[in-house]
mmCIF file of N, CA and C and ligand atoms in Angstrom:
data_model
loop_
_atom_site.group_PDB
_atom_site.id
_atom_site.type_symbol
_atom_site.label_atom_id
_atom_site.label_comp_id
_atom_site.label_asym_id
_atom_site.label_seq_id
_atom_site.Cartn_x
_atom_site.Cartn_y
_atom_site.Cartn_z
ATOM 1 N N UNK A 4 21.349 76.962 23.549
ATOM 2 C CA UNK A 4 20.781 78.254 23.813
ATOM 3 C C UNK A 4 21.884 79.192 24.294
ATOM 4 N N UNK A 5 21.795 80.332 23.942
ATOM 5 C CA UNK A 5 22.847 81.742 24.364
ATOM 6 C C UNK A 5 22.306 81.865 25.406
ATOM 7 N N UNK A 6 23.087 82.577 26.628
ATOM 8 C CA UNK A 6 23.092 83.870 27.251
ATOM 9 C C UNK A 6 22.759 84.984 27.020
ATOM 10 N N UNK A 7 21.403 85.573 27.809
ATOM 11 C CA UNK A 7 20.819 86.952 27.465
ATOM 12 C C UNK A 7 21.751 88.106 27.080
ATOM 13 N N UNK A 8 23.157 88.403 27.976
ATOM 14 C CA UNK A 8 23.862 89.110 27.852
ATOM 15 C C UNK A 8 24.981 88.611 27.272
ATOM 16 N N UNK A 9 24.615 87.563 25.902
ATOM 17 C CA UNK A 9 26.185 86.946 25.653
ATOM 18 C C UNK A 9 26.467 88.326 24.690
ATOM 19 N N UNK A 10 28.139 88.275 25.296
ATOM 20 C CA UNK A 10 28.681 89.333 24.620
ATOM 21 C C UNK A 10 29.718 88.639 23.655
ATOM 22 N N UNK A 11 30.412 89.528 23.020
ATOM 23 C CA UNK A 11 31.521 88.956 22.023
ATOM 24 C C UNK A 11 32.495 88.870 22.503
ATOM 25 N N UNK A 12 33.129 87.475 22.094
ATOM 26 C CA UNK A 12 34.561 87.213 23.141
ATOM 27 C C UNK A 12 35.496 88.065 22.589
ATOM 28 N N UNK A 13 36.216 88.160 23.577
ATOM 29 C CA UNK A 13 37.309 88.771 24.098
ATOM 30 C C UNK A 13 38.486 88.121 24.013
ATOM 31 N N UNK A 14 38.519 87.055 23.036
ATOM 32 C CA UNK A 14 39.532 86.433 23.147
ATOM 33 C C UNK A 14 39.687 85.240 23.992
ATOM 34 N N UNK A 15 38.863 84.601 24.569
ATOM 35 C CA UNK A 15 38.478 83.214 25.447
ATOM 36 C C UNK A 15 38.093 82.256 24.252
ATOM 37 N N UNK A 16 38.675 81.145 24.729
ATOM 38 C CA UNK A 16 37.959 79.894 23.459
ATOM 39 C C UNK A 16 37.174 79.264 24.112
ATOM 40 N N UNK A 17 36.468 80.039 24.879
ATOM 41 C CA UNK A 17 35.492 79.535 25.752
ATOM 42 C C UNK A 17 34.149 80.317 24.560
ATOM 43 N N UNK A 18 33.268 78.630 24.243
ATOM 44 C CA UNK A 18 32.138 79.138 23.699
ATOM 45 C C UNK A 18 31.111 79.592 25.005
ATOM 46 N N UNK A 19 30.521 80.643 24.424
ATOM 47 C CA UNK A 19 29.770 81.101 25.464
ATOM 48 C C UNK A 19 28.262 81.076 24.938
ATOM 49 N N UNK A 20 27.809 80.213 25.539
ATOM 50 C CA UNK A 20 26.483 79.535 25.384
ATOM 51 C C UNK A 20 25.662 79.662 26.765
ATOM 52 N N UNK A 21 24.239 80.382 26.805
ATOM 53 C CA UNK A 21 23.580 79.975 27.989
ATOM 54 C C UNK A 21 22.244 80.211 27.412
ATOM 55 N N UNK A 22 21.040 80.007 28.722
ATOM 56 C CA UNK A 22 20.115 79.908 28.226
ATOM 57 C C UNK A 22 18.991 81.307 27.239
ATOM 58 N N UNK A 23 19.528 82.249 27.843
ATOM 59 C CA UNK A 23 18.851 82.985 27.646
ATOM 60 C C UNK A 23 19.544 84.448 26.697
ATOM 61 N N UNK A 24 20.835 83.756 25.673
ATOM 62 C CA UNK A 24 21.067 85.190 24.919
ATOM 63 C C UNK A 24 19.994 85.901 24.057
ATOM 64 N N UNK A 25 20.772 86.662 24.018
ATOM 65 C CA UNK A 25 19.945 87.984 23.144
ATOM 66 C C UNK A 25 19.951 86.944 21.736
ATOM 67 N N UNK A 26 18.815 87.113 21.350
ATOM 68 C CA UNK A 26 19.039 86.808 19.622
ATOM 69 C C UNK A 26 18.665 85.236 19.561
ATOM 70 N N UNK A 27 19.139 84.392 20.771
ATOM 71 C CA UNK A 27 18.775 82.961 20.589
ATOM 72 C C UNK A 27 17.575 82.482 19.871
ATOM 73 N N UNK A 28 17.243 81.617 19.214
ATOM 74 C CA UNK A 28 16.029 81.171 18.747
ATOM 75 C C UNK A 28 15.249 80.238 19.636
ATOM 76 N N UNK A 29 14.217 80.919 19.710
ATOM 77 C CA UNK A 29 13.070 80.615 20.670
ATOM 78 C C UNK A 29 13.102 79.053 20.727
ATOM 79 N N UNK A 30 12.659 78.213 21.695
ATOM 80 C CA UNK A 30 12.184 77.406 21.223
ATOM 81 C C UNK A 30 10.937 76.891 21.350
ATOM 82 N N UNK A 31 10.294 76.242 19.614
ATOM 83 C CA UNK A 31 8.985 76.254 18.986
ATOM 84 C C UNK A 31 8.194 75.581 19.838
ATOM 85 N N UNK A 32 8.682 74.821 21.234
ATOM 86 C CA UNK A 32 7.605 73.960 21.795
ATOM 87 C C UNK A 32 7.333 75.289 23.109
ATOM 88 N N UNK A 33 8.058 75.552 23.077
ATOM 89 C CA UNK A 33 7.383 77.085 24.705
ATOM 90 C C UNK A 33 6.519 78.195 24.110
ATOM 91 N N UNK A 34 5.589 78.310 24.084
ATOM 92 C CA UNK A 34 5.065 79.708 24.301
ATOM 93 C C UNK A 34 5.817 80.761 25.362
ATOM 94 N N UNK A 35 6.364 80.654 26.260
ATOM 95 C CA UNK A 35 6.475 81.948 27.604
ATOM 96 C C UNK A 35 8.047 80.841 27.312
ATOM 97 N N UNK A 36 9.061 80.862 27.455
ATOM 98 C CA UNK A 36 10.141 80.050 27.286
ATOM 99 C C UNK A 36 10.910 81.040 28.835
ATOM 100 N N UNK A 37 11.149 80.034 29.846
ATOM 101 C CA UNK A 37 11.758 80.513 30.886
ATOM 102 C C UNK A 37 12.540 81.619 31.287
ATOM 103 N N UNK A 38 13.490 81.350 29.376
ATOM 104 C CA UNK A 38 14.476 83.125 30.205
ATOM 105 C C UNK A 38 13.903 84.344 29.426
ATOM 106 N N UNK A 39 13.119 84.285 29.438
ATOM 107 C CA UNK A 39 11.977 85.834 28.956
ATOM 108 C C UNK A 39 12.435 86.588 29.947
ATOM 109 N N UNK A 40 12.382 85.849 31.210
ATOM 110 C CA UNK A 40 12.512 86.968 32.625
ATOM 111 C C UNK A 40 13.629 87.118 33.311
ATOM 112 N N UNK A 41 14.486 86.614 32.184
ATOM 113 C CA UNK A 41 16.061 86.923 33.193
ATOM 114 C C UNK A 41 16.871 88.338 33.663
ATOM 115 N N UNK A 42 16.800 88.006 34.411
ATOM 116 C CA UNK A 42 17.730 89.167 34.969
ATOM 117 C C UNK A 42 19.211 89.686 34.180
ATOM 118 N N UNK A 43 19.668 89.025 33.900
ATOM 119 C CA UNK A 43 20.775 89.541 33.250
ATOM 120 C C UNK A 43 20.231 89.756 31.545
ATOM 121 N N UNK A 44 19.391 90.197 31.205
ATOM 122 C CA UNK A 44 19.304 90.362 29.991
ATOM 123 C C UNK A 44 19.248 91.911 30.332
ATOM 124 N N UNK A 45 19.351 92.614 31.413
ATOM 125 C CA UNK A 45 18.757 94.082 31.198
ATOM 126 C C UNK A 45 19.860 94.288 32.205
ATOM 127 N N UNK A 46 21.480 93.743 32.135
ATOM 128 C CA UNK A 46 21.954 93.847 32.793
ATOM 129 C C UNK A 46 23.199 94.026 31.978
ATOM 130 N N UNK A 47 24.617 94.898 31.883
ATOM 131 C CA UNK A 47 25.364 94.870 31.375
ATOM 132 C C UNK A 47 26.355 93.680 31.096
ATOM 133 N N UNK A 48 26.901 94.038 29.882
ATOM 134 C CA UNK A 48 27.199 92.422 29.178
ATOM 135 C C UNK A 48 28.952 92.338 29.794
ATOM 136 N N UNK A 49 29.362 91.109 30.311
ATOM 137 C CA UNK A 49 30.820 90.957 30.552
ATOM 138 C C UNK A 49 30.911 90.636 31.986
ATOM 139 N N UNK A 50 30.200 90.300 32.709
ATOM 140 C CA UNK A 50 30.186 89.734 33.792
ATOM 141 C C UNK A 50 29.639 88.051 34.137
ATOM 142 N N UNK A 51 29.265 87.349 33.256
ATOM 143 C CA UNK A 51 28.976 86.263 33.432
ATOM 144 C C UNK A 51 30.191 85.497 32.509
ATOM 145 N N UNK A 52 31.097 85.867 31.780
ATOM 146 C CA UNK A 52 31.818 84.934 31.201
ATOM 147 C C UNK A 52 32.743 85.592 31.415
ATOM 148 N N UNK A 53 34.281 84.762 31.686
ATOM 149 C CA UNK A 53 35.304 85.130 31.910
ATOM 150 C C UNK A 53 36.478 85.847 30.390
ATOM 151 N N UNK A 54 36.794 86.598 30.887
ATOM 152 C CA UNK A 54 37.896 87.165 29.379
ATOM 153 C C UNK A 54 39.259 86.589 29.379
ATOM 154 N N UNK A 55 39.697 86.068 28.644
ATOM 155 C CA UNK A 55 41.378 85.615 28.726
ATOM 156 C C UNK A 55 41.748 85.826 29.406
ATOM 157 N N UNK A 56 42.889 84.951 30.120
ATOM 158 C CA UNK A 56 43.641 85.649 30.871
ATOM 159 C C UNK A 56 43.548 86.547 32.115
ATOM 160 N N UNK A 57 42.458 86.015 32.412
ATOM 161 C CA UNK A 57 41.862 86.774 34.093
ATOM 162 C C UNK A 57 42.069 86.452 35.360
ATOM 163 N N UNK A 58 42.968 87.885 35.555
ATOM 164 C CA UNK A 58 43.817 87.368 36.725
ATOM 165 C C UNK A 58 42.628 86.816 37.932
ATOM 166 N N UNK A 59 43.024 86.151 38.888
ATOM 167 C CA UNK A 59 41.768 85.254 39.753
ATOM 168 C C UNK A 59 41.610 86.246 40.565
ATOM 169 N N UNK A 60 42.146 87.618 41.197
ATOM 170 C CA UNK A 60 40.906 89.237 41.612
ATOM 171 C C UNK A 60 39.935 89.389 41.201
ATOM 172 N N UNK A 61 40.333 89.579 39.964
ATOM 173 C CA UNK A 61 39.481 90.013 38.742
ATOM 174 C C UNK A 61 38.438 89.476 38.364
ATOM 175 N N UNK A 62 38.359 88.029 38.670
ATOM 176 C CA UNK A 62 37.317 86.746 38.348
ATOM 177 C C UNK A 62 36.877 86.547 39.522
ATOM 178 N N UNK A 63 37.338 86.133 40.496
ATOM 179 C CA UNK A 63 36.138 86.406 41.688
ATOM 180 C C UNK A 63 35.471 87.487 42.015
ATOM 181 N N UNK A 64 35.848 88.556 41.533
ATOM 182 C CA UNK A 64 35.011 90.300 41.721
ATOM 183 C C UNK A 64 33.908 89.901 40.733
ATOM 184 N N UNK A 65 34.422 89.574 40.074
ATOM 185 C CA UNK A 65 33.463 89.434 38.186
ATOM 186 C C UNK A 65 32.094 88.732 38.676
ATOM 187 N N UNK A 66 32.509 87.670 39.409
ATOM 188 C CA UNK A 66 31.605 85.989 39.268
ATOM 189 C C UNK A 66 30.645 86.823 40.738
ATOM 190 N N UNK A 67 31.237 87.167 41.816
ATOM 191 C CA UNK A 67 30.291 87.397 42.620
ATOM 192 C C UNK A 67 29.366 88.856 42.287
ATOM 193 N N UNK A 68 29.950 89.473 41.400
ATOM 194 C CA UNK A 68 28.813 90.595 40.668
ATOM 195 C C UNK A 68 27.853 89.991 39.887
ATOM 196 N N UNK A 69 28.179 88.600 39.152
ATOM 197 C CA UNK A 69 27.426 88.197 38.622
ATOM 198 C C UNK A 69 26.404 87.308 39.405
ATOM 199 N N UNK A 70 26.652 87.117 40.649
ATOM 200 C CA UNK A 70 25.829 85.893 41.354
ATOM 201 C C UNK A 70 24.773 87.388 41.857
ATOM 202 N N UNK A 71 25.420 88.511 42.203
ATOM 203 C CA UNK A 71 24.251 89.463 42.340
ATOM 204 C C UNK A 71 23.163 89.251 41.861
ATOM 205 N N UNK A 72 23.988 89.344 40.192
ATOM 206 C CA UNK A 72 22.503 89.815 39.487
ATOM 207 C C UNK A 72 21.643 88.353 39.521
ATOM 208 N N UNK A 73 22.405 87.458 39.126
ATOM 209 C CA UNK A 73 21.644 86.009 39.573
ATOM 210 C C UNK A 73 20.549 85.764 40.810
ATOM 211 N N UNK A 74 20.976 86.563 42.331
ATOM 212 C CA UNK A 74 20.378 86.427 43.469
ATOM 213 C C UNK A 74 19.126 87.796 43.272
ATOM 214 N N UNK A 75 18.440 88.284 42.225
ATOM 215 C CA UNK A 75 17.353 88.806 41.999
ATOM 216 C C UNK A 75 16.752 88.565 40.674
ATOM 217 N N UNK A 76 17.115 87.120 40.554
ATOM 218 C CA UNK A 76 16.803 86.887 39.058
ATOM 219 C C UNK A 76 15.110 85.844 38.930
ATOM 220 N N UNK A 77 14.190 85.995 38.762
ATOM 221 C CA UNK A 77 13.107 85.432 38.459
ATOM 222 C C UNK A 77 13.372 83.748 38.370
ATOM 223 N N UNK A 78 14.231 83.698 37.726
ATOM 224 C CA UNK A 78 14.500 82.289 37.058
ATOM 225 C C UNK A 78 15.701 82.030 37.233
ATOM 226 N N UNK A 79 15.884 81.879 38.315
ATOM 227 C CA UNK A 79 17.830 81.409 38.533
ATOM 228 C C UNK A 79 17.074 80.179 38.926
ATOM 229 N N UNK A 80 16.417 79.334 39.705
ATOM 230 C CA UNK A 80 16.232 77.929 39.552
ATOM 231 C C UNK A 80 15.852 77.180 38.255
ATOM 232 N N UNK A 81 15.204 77.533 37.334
ATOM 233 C CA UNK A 81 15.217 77.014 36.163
ATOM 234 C C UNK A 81 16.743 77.218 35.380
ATOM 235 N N UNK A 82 17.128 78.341 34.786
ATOM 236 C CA UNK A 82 18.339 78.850 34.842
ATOM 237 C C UNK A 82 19.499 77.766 35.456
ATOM 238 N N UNK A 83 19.629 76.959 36.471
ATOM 239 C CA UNK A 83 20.419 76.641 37.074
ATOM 240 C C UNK A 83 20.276 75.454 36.591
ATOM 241 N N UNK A 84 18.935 74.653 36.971
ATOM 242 C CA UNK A 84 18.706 73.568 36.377
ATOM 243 C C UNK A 84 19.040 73.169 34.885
ATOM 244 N N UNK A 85 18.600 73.992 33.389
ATOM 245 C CA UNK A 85 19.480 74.048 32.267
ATOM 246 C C UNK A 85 21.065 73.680 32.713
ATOM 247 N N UNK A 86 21.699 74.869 33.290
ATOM 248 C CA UNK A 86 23.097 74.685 33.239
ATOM 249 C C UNK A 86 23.517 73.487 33.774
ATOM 250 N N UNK A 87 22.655 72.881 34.198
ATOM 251 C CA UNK A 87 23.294 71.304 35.181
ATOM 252 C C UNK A 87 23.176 70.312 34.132
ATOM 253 N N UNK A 88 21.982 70.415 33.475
ATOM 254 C CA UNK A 88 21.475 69.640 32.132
ATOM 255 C C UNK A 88 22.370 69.541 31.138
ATOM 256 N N UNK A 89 22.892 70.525 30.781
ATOM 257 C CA UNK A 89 23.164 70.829 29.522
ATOM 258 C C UNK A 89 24.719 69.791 29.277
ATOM 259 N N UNK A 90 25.466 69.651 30.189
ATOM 260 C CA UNK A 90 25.659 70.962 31.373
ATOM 261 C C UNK A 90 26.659 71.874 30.570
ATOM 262 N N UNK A 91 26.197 73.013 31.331
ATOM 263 C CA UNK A 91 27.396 74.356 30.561
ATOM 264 C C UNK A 91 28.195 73.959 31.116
ATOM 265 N N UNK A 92 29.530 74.307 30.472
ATOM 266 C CA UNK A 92 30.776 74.251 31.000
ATOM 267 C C UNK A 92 31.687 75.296 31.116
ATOM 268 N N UNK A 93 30.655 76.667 30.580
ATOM 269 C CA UNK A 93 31.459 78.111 30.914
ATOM 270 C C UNK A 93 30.481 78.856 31.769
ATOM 271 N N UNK A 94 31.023 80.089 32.567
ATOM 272 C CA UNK A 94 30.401 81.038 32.850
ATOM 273 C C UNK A 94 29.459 80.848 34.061
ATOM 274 N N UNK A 95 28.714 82.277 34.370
ATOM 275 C CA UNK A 95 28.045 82.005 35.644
ATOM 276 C C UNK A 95 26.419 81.455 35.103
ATOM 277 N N UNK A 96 25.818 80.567 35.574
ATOM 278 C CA UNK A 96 24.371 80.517 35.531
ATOM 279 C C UNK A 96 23.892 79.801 36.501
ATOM 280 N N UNK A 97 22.746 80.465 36.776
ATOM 281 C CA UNK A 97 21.787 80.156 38.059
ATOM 282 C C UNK A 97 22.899 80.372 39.371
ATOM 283 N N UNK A 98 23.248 81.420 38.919
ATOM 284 C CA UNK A 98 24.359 81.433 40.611
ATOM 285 C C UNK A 98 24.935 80.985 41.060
ATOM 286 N N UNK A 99 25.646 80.044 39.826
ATOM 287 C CA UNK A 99 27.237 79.186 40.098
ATOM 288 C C UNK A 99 27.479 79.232 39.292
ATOM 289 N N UNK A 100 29.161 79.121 39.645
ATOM 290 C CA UNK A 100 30.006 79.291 38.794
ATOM 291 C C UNK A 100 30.205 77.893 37.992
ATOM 292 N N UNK A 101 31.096 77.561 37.125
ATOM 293 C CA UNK A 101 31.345 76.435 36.101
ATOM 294 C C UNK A 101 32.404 75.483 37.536
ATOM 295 N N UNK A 102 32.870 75.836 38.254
ATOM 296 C CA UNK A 102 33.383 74.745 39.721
ATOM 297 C C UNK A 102 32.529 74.396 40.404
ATOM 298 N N UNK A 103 31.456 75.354 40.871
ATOM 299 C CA UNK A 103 30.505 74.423 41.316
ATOM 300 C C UNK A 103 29.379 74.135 41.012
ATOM 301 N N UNK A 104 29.432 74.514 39.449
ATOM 302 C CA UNK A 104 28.248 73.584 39.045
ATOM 303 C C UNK A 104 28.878 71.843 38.954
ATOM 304 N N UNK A 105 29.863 71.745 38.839
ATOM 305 C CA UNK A 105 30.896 70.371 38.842
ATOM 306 C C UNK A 105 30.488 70.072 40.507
ATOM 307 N N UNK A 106 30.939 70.397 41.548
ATOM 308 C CA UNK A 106 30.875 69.905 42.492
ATOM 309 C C UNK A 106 29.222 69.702 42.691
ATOM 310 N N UNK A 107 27.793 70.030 42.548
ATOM 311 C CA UNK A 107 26.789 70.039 42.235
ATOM 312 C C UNK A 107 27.207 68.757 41.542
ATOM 313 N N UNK A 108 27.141 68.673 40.799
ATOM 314 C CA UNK A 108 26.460 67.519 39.918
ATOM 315 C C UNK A 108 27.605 66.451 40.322
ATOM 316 N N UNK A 109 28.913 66.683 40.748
ATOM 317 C CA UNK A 109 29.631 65.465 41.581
ATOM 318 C C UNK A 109 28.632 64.903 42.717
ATOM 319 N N UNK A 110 28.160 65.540 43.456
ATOM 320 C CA UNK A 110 26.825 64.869 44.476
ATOM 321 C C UNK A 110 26.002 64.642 44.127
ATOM 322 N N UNK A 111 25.771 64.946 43.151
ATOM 323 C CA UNK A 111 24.140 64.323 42.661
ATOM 324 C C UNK A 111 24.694 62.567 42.104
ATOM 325 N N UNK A 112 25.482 62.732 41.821
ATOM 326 C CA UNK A 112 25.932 61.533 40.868
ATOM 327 C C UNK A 112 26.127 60.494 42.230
ATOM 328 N N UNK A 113 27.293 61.238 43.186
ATOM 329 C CA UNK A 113 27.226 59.910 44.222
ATOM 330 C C UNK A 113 25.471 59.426 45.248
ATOM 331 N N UNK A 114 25.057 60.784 45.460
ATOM 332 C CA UNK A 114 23.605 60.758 45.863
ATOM 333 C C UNK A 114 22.922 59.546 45.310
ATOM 334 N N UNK A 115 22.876 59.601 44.051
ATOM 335 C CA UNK A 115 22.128 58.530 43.034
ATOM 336 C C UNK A 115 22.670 57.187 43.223
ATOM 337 N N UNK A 116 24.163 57.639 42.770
ATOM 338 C CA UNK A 116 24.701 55.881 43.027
ATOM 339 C C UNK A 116 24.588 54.989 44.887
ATOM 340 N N UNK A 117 24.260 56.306 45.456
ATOM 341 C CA UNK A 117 23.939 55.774 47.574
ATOM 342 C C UNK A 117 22.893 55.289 47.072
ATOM 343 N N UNK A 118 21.610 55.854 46.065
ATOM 344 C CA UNK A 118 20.237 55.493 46.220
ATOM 345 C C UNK A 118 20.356 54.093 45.438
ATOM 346 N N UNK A 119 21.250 53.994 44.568
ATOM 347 C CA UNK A 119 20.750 52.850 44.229
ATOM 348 C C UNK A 119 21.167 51.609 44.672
ATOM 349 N N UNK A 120 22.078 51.777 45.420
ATOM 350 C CA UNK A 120 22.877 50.816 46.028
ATOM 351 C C UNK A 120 21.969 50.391 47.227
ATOM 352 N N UNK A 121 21.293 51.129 48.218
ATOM 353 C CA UNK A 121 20.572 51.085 49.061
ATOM 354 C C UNK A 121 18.702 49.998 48.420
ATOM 355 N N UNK A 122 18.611 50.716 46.698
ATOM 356 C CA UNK A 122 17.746 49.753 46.733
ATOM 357 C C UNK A 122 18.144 48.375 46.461
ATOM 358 N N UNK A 123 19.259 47.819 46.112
ATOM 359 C CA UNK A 123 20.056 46.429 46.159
ATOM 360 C C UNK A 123 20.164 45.764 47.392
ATOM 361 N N UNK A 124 20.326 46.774 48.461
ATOM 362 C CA UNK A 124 20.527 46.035 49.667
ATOM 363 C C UNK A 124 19.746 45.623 50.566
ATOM 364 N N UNK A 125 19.005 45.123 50.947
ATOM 365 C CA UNK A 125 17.789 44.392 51.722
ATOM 366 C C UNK A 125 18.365 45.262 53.350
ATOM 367 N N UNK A 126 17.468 45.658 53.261
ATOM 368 C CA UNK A 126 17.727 46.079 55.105
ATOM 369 C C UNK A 126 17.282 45.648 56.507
ATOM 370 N N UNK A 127 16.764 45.033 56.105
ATOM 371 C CA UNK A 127 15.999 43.940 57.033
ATOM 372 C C UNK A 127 15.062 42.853 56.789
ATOM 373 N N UNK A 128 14.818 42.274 58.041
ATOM 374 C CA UNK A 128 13.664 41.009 57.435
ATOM 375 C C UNK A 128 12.567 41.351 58.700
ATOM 376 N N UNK A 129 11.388 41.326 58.046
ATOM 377 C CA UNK A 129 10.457 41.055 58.683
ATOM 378 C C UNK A 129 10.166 39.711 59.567
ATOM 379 N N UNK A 130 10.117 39.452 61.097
ATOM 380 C CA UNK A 130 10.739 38.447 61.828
ATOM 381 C C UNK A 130 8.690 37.927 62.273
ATOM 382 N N UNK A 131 9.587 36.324 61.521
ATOM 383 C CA UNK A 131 7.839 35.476 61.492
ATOM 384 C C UNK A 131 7.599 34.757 62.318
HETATM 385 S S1 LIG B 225 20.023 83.087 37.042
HETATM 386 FE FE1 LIG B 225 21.669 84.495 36.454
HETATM 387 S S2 LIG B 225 22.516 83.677 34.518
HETATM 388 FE FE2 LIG B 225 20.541 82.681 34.885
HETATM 389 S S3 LIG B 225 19.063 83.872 33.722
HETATM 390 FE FE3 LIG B 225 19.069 84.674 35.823
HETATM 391 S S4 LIG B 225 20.563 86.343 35.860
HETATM 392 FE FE4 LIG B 225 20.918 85.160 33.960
#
């Protein structure tokens, strides 16, 4: 799925894919499909994906304009959830950036591997 506001690169070989572009094709199992209501679709295009060569001013100004529009967005928890799924590996969605959607899903991964380790380990005995 695109990004509501995917714009045309700029020269990044970064594919820019998110959930909700302009033009994306619906998909046939949603009636109401989550990013109907995104915020950045009615929002100017070039702030959720980075352009070549961007000096790191320039990209942290960029990314926290974009977490703006993210922090009044209907669907930045669904939104976010996709990008963890998918997982994107460019651009801003659900109000992180592509570093910490990595650090996100680095804890989820050890989270899971604590949980399962914990159900292996017997924690006590019931004393008869
Ligand atoms: S959370 Fe941000 S990137 Fe995701 S749909 Fe909303 S405005 Fe767009």
């Amino acid at each position: 799925m695109l990004h509501p506001i995917e714009s045309s690169a700029t020269g990044s070989a970064a594919v820019r894919r998110s959930p909700v572009a302009v033009g994306a094709p619906a998909d046939p199992l949603e009636d109401n499909p989550w990013h109907t209501g995104a915020a950045c679709r009615r929002d100017e295009a070039g702030l959720f994906f980075a352009p070549s060569k961007e000096p790191t001013a320039a990209r942290l100004s960029r990314e926290e304009q974009a977490k703006q529009v993210c922090a009044r967005c209907p669907v930045l928890l669904e939104c976010r959830e996709h990008a963890l799924a998918m997982p994107e590996p460019y651009g801003v969605w659900g109000g992180l950036t592509a570093a910490e959607r990595r650090v996100v899903l680095a804890r989820r991964r050890r989270r899971e591997a604590e949980l399962r380790e914990a159900r292996r380990v017997p924690t006590g005995r019931i004393a008869g």
